[in-house]
N, CA, C and O atoms as a Tripos MOL2 file, in Angstrom:
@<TRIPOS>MOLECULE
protein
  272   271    68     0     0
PROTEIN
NO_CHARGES

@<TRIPOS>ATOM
      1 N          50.9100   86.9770   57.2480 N.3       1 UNK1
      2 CA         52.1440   87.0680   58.0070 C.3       1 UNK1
      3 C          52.8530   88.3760   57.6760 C.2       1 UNK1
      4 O          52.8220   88.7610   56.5080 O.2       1 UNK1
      5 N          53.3610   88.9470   58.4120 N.am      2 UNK2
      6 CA         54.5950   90.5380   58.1920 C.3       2 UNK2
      7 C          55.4080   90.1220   59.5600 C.2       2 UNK2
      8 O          55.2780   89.5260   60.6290 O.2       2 UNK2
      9 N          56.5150   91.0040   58.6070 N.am      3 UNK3
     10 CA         57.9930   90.8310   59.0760 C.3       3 UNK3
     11 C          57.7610   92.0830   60.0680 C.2       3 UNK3
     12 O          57.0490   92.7590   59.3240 O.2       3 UNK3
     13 N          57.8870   92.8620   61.2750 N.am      4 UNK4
     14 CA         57.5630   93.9870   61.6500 C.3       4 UNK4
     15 C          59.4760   94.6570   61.9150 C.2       4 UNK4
     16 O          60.3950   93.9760   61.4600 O.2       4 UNK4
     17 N          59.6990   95.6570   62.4810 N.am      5 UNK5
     18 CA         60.7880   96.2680   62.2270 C.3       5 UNK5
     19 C          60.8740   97.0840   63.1490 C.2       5 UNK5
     20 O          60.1180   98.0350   62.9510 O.2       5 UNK5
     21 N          61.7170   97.1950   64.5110 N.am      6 UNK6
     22 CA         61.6380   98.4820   65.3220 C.3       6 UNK6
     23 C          63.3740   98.7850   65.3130 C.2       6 UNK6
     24 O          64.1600   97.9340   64.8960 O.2       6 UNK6
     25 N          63.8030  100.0860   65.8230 N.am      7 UNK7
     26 CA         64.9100  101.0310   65.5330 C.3       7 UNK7
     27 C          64.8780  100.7960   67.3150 C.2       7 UNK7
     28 O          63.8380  101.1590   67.8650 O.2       7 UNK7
     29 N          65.8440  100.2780   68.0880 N.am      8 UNK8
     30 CA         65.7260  100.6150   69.4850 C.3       8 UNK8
     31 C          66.8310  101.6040   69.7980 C.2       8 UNK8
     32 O          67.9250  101.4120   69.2680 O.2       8 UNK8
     33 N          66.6490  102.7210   70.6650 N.am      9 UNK9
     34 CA         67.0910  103.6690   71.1650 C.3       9 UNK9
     35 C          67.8370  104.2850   72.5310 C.2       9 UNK9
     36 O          67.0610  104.8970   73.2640 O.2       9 UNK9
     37 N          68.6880  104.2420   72.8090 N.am     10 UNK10
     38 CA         68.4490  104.4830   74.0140 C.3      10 UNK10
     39 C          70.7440  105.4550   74.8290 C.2      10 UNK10
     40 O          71.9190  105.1490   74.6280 O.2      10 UNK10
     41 N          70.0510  106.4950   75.6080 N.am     11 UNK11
     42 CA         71.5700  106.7630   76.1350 C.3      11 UNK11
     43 C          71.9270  105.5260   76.1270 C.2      11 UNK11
     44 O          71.1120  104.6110   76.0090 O.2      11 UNK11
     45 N          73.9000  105.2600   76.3230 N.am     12 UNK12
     46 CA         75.0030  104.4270   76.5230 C.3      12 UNK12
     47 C          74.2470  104.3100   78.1300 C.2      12 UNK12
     48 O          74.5710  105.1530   78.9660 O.2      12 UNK12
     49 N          73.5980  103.6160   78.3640 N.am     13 UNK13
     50 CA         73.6230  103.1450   80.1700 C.3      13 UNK13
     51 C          72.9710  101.5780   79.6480 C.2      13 UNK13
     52 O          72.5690  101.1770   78.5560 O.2      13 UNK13
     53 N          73.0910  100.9380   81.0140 N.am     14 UNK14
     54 CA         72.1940   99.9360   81.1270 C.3      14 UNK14
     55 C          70.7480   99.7580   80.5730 C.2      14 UNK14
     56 O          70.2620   98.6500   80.3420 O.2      14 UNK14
     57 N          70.0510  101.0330   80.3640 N.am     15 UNK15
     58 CA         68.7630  101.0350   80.0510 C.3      15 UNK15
     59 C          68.8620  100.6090   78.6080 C.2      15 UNK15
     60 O          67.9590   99.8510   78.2530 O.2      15 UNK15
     61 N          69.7230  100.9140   77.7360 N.am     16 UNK16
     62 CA         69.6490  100.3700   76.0190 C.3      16 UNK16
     63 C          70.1800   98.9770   76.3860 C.2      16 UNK16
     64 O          70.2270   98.3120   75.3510 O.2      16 UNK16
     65 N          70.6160   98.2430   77.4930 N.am     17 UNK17
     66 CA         70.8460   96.9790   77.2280 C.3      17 UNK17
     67 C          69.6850   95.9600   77.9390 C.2      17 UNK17
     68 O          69.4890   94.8220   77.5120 O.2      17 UNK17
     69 N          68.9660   96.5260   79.0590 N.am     18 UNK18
     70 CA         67.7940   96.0280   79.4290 C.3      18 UNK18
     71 C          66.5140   95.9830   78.1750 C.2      18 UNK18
     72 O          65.7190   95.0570   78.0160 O.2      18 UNK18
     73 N          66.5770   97.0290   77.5130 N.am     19 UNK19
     74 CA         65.5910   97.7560   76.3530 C.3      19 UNK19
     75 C          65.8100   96.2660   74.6720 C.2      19 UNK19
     76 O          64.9540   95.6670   74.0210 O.2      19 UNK19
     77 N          67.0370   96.2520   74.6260 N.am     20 UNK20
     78 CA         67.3330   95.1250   73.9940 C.3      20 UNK20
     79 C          66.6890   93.8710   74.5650 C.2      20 UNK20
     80 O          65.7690   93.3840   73.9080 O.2      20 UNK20
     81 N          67.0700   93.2490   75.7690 N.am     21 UNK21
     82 CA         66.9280   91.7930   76.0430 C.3      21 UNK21
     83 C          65.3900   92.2820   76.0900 C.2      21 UNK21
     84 O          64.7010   91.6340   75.3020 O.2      21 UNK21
     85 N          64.9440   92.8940   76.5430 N.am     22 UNK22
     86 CA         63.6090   92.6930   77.0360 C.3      22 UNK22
     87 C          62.8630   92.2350   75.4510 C.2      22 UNK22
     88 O          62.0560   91.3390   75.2070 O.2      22 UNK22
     89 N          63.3850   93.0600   74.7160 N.am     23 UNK23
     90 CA         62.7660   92.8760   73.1400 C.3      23 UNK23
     91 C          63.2270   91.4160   72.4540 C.2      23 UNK23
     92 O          62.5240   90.8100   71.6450 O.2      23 UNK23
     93 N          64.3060   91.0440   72.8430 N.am     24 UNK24
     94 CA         65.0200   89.6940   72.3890 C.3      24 UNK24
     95 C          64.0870   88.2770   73.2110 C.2      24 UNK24
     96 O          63.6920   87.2070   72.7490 O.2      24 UNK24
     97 N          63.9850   88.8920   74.6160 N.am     25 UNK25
     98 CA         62.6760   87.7430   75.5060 C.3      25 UNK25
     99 C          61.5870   87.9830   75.0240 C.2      25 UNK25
    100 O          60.6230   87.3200   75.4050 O.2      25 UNK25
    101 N          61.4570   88.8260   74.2170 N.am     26 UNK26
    102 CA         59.6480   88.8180   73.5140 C.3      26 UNK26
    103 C          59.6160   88.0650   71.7230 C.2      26 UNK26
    104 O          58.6740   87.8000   70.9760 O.2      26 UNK26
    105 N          60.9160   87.9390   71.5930 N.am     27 UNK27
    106 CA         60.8770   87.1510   70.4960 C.3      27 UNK27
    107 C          61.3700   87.6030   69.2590 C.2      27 UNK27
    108 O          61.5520   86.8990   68.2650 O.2      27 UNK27
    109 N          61.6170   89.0270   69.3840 N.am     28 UNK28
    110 CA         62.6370   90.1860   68.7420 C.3      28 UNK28
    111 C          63.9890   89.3080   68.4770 C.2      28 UNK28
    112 O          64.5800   88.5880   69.2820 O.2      28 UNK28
    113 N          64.4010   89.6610   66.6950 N.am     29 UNK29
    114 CA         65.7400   89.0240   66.4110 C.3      29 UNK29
    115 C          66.5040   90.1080   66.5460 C.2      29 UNK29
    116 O          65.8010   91.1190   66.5710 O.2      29 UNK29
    117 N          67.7240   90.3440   66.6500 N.am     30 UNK30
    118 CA         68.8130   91.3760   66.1330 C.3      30 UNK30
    119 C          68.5770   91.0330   65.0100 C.2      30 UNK30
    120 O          68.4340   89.9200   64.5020 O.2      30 UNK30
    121 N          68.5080   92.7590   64.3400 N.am     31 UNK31
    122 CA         68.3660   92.6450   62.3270 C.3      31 UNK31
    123 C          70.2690   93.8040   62.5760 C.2      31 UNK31
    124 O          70.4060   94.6920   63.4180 O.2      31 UNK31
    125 N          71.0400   93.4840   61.8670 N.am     32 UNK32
    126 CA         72.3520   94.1060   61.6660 C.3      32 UNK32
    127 C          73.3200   93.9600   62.8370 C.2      32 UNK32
    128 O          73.3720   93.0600   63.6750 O.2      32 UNK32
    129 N          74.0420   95.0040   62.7110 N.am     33 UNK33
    130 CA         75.0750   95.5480   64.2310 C.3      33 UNK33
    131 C          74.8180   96.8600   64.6800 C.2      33 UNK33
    132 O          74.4700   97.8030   63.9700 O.2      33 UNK33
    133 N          75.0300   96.8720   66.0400 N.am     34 UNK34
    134 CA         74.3460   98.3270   66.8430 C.3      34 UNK34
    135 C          75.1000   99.4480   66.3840 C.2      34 UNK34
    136 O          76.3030   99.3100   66.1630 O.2      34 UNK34
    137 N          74.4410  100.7100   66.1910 N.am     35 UNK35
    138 CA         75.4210  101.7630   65.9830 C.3      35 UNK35
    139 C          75.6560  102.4960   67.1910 C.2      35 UNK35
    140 O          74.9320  102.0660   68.0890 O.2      35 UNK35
    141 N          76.3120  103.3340   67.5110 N.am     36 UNK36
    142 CA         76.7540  104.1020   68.8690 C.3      36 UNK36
    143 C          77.1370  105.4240   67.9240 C.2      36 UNK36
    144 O          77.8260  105.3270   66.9080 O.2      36 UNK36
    145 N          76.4920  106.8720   68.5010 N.am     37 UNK37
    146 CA         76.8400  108.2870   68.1240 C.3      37 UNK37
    147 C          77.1070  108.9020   69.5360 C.2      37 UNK37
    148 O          77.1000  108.3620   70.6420 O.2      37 UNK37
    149 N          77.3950  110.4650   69.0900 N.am     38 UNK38
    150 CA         77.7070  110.9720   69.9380 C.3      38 UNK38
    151 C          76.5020  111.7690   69.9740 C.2      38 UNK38
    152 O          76.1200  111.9710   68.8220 O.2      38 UNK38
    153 N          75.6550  112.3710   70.9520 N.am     39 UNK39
    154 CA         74.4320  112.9500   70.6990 C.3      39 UNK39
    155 C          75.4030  114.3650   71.1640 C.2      39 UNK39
    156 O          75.9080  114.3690   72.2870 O.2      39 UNK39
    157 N          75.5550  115.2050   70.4920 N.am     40 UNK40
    158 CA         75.8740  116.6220   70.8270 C.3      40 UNK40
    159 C          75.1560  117.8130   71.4070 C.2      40 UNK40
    160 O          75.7000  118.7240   72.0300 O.2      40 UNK40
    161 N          73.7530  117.6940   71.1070 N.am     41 UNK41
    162 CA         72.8830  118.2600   72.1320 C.3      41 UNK41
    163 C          72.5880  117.8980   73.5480 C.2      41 UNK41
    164 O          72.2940  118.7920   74.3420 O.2      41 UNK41
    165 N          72.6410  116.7450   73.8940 N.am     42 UNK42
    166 CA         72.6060  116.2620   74.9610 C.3      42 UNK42
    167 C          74.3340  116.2260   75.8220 C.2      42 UNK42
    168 O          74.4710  116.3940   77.0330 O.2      42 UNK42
    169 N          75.3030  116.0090   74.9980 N.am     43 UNK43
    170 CA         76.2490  115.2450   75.5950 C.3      43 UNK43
    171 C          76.3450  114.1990   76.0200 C.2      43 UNK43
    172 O          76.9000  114.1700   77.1190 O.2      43 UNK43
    173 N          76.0000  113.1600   75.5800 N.am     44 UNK44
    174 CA         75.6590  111.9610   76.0290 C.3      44 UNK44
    175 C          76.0340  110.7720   74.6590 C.2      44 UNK44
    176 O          75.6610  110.9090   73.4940 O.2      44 UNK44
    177 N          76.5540  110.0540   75.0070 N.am     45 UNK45
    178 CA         76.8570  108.7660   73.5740 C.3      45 UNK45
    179 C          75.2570  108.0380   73.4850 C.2      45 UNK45
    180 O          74.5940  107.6320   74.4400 O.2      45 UNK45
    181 N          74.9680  108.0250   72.3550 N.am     46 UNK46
    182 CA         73.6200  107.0560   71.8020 C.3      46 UNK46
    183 C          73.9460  105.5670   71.9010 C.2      46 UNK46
    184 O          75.1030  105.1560   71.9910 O.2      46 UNK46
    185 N          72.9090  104.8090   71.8820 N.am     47 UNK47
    186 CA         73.2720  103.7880   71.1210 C.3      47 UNK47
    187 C          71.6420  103.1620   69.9910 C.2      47 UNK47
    188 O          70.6310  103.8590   70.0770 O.2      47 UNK47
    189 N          71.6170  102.2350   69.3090 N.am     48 UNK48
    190 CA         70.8300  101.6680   68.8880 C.3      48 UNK48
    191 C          71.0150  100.7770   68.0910 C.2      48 UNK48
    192 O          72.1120  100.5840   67.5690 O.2      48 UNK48
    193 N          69.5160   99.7700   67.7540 N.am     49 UNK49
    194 CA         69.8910   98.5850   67.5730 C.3      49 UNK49
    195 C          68.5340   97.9520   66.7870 C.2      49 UNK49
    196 O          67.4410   97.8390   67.3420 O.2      49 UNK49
    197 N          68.7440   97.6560   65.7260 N.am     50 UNK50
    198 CA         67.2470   96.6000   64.8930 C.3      50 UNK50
    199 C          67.0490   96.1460   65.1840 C.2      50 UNK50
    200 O          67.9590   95.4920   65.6940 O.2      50 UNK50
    201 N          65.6920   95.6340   65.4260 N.am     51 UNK51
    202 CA         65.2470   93.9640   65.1250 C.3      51 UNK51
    203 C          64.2600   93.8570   65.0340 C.2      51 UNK51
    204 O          63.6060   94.6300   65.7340 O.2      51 UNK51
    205 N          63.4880   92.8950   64.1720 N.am     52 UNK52
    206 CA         62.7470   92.2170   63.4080 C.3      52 UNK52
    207 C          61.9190   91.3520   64.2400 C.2      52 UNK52
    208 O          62.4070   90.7700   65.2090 O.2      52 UNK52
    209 N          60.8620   91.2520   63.9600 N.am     53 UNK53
    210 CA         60.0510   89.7470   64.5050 C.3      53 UNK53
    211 C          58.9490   89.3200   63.1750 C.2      53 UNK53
    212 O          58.2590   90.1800   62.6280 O.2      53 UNK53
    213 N          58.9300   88.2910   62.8930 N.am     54 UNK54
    214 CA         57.8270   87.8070   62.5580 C.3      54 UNK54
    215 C          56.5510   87.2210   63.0840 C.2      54 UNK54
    216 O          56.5600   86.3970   63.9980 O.2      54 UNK54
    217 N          55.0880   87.7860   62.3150 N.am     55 UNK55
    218 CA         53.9660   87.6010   63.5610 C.3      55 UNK55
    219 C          52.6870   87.1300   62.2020 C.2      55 UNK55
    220 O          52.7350   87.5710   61.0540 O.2      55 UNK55
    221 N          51.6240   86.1530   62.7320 N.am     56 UNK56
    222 CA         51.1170   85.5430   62.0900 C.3      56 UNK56
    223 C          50.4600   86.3890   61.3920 C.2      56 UNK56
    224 O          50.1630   86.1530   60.2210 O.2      56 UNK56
    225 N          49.9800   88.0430   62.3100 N.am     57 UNK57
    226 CA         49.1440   89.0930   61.5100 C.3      57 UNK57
    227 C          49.3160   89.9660   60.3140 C.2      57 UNK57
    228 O          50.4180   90.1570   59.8000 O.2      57 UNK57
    229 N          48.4910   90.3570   59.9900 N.am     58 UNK58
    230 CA         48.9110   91.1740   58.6220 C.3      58 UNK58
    231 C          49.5590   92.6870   59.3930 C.2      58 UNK58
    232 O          49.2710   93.1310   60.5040 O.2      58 UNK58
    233 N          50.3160   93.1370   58.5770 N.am     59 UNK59
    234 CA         50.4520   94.7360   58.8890 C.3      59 UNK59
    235 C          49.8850   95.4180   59.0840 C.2      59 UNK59
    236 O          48.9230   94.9930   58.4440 O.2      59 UNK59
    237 N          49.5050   96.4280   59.5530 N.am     60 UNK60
    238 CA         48.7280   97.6950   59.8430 C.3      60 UNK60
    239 C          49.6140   98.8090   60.5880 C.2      60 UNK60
    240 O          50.6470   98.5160   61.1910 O.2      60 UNK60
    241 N          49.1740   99.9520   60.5010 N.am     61 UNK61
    242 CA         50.2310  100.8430   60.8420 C.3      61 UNK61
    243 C          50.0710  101.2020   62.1780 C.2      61 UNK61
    244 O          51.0290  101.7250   62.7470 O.2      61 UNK61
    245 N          48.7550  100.9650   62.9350 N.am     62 UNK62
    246 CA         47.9210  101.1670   63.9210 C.3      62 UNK62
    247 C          48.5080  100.0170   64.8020 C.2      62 UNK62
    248 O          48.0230   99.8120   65.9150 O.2      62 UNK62
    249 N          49.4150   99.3560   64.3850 N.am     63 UNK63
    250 CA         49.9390   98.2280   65.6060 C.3      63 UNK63
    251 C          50.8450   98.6330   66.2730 C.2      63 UNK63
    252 O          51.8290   99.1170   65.7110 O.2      63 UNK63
    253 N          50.7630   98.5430   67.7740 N.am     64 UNK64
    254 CA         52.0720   98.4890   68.5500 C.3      64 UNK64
    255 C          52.8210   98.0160   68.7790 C.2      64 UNK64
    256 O          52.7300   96.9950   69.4600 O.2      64 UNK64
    257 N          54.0590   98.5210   68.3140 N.am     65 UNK65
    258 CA         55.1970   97.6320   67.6900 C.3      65 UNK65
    259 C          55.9440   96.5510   69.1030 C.2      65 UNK65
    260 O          56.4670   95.4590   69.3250 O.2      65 UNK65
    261 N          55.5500   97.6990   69.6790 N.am     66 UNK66
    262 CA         56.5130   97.0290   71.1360 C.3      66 UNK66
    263 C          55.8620   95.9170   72.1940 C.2      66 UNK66
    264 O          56.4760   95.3540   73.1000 O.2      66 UNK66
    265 N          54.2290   95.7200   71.7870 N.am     67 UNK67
    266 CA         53.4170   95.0250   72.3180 C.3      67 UNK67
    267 C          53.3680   93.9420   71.7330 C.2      67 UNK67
    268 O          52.7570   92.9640   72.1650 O.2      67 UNK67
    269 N          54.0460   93.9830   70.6080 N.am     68 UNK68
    270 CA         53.6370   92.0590   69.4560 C.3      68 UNK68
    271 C          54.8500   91.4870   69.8500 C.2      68 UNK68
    272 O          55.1500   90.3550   69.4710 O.2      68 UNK68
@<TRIPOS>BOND
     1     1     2 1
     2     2     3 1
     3     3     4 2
     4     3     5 am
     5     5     6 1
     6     6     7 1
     7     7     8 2
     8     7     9 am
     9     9    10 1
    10    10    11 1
    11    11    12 2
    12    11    13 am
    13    13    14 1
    14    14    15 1
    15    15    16 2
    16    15    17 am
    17    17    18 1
    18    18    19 1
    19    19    20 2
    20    19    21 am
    21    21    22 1
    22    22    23 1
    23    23    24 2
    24    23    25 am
    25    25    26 1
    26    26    27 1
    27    27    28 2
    28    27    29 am
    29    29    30 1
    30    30    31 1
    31    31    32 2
    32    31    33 am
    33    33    34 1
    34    34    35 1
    35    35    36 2
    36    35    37 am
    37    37    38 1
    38    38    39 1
    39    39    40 2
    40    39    41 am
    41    41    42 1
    42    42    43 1
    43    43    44 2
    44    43    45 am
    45    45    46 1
    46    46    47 1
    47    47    48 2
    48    47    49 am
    49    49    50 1
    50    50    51 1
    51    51    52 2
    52    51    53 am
    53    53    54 1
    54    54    55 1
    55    55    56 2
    56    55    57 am
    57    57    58 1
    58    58    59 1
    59    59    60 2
    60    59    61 am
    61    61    62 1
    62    62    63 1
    63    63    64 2
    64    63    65 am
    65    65    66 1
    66    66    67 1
    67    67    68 2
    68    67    69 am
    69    69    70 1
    70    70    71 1
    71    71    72 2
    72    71    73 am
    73    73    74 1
    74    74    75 1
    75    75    76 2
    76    75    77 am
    77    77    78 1
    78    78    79 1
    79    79    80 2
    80    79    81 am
    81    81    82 1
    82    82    83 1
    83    83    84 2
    84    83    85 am
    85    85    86 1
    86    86    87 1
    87    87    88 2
    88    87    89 am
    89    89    90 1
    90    90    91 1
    91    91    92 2
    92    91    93 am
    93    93    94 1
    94    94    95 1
    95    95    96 2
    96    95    97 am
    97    97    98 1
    98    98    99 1
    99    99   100 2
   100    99   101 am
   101   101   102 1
   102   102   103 1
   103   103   104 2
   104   103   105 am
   105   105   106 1
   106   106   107 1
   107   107   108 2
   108   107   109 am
   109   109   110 1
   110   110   111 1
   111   111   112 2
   112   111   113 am
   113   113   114 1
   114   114   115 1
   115   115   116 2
   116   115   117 am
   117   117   118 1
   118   118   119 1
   119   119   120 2
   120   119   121 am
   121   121   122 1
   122   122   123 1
   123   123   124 2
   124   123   125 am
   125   125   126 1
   126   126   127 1
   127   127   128 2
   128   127   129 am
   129   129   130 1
   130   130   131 1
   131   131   132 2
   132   131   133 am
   133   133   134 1
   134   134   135 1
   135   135   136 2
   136   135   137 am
   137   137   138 1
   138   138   139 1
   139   139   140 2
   140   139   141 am
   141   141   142 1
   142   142   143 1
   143   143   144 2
   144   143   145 am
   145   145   146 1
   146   146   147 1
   147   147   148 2
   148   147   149 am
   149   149   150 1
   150   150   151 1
   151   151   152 2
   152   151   153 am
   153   153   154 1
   154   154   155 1
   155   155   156 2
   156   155   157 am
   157   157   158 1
   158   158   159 1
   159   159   160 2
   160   159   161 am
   161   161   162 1
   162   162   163 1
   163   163   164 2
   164   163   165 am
   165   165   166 1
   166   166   167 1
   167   167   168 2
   168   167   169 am
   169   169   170 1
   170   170   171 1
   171   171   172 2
   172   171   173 am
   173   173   174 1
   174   174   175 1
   175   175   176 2
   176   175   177 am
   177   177   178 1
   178   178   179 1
   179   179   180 2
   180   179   181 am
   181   181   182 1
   182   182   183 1
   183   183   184 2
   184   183   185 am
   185   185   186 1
   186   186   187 1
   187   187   188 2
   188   187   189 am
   189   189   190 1
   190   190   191 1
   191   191   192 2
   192   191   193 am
   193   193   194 1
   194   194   195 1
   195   195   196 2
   196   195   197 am
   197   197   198 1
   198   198   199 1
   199   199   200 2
   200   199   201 am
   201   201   202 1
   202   202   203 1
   203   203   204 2
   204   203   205 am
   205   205   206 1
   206   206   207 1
   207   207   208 2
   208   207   209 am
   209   209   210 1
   210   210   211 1
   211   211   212 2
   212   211   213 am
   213   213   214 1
   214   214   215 1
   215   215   216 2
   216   215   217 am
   217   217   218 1
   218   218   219 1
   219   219   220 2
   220   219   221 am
   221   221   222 1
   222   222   223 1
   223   223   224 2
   224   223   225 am
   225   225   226 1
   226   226   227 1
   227   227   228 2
   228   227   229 am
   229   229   230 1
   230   230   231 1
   231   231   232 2
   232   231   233 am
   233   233   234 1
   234   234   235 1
   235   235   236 2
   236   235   237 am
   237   237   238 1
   238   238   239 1
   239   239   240 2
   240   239   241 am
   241   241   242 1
   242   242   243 1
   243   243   244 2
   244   243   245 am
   245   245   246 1
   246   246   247 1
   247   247   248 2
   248   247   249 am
   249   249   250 1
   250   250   251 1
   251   251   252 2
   252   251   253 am
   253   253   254 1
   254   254   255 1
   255   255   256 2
   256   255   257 am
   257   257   258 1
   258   258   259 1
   259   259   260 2
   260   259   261 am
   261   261   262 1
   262   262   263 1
   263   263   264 2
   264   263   265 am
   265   265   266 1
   266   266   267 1
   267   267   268 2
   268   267   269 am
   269   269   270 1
   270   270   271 1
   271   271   272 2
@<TRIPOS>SUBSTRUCTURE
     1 UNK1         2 RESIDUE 1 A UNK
     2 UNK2         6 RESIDUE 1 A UNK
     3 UNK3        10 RESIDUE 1 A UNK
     4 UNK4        14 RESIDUE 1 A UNK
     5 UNK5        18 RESIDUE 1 A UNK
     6 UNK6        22 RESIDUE 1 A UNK
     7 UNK7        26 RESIDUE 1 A UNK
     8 UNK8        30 RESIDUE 1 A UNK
     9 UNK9        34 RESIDUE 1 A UNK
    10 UNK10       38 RESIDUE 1 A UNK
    11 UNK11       42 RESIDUE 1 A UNK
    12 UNK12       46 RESIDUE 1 A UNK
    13 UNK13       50 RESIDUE 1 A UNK
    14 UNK14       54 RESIDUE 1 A UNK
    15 UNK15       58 RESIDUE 1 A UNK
    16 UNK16       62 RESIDUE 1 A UNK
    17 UNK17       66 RESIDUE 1 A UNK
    18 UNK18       70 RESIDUE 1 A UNK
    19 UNK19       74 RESIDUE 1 A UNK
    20 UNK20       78 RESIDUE 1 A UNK
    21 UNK21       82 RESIDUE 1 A UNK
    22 UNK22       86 RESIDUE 1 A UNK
    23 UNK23       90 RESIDUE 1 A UNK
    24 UNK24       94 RESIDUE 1 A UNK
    25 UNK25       98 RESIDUE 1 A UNK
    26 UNK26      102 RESIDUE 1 A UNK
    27 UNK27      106 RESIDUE 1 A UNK
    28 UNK28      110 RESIDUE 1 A UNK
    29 UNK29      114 RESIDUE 1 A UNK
    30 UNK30      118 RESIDUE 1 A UNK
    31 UNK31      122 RESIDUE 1 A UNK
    32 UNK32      126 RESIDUE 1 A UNK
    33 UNK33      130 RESIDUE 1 A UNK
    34 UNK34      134 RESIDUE 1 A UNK
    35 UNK35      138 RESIDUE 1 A UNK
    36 UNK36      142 RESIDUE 1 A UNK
    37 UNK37      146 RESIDUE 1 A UNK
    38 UNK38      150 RESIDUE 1 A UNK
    39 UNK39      154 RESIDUE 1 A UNK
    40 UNK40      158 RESIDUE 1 A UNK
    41 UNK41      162 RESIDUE 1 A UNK
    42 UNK42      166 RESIDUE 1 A UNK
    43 UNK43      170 RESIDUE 1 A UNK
    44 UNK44      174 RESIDUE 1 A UNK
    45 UNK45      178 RESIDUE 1 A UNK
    46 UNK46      182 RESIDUE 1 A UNK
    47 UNK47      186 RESIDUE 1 A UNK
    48 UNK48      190 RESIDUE 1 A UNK
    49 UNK49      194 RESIDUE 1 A UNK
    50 UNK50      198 RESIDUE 1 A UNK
    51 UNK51      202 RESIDUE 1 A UNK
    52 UNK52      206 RESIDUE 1 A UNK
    53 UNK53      210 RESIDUE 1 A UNK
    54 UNK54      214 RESIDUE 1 A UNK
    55 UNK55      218 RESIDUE 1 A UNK
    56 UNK56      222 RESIDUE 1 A UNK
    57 UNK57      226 RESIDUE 1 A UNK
    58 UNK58      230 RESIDUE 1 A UNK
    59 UNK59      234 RESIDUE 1 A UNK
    60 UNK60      238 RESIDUE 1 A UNK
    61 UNK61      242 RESIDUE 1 A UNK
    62 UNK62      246 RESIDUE 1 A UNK
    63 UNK63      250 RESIDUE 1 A UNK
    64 UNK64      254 RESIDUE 1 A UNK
    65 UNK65      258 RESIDUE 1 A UNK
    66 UNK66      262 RESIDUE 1 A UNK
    67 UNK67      266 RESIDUE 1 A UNK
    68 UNK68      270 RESIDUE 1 A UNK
Protein backbone atom coordinates (compact mmCIF):
# COMPACT_ATOMS: atom_id res chain seq x y z
CA UNK A 1 0.00 0.00 0.00
CA UNK A 2 1.46 3.96 -0.51
CA UNK A 3 -0.04 7.03 0.37
CA UNK A 4 0.63 8.94 -3.19
CA UNK A 5 0.76 12.93 -3.07
CA UNK A 6 0.01 15.44 -5.96
CA UNK A 7 0.54 19.55 -5.67
CA UNK A 8 -2.55 20.71 -8.01
CA UNK A 9 -1.98 23.85 -9.98
CA UNK A 10 -3.70 25.93 -11.80
CA UNK A 11 -4.53 30.12 -12.88
CA UNK A 12 -7.54 31.64 -10.42
CA UNK A 13 -10.30 30.49 -13.23
CA UNK A 14 -12.65 27.72 -13.18
CA UNK A 15 -10.06 25.37 -14.57
CA UNK A 16 -8.23 24.96 -10.83
CA UNK A 17 -11.74 24.23 -9.60
CA UNK A 18 -12.79 21.66 -12.31
CA UNK A 19 -8.89 20.28 -11.89
CA UNK A 20 -9.77 19.76 -8.08
CA UNK A 21 -13.25 17.94 -8.29
CA UNK A 22 -12.16 15.96 -11.07
CA UNK A 23 -9.25 14.66 -8.67
CA UNK A 24 -11.72 14.54 -5.56
CA UNK A 25 -14.28 12.13 -8.14
CA UNK A 26 -11.25 9.93 -8.64
CA UNK A 27 -10.88 9.41 -5.03
CA UNK A 28 -8.24 12.21 -4.24
CA UNK A 29 -8.58 13.62 -0.46
CA UNK A 30 -7.81 17.36 0.19
CA UNK A 31 -4.34 17.00 2.22
CA UNK A 32 -4.23 20.91 4.01
CA UNK A 33 -5.80 24.40 2.78
CA UNK A 34 -5.31 25.86 -0.78
CA UNK A 35 -2.75 28.50 -1.17
CA UNK A 36 -3.43 31.43 -3.72
CA UNK A 37 -0.09 33.72 -5.03
CA UNK A 38 0.31 36.27 -7.17
CA UNK A 39 2.28 34.89 -10.24
CA UNK A 40 4.25 38.15 -11.30
CA UNK A 41 5.54 36.91 -14.48
CA UNK A 42 2.44 36.09 -15.81
CA UNK A 43 0.11 38.57 -14.03
CA UNK A 44 -2.24 36.32 -13.15
CA UNK A 45 -3.27 35.03 -9.29
CA UNK A 46 -2.23 31.13 -8.79
CA UNK A 47 -3.93 28.88 -6.97
CA UNK A 48 -3.15 25.30 -5.54
CA UNK A 49 -4.11 22.56 -3.63
CA UNK A 50 -2.88 18.81 -2.03
CA UNK A 51 -4.18 15.76 -1.99
CA UNK A 52 -3.45 12.44 -1.15
CA UNK A 53 -4.96 9.09 -2.16
CA UNK A 54 -4.31 5.84 -0.93
CA UNK A 55 -3.81 2.81 -3.48
CA UNK A 56 -3.33 -0.92 -2.85
CA UNK A 57 0.15 -0.62 -5.00
CA UNK A 58 3.52 -0.17 -3.91
CA UNK A 59 5.29 3.12 -4.97
CA UNK A 60 7.30 3.58 -7.87
CA UNK A 61 8.33 6.75 -9.30
CA UNK A 62 7.34 5.65 -12.87
CA UNK A 63 3.56 5.94 -11.80
CA UNK A 64 1.14 8.35 -13.06
CA UNK A 65 0.05 10.22 -10.50
CA UNK A 66 -3.01 11.59 -12.14
CA UNK A 67 -4.12 8.19 -13.63
CA UNK A 68 -4.41 6.16 -10.04
Amino acid sequence: MATLYRLLTEEDTSAFCHKVTDALAKGWELYGSPSYAFDAAKGVMRCAQAVTKTVEADYSPDMKLGQQ
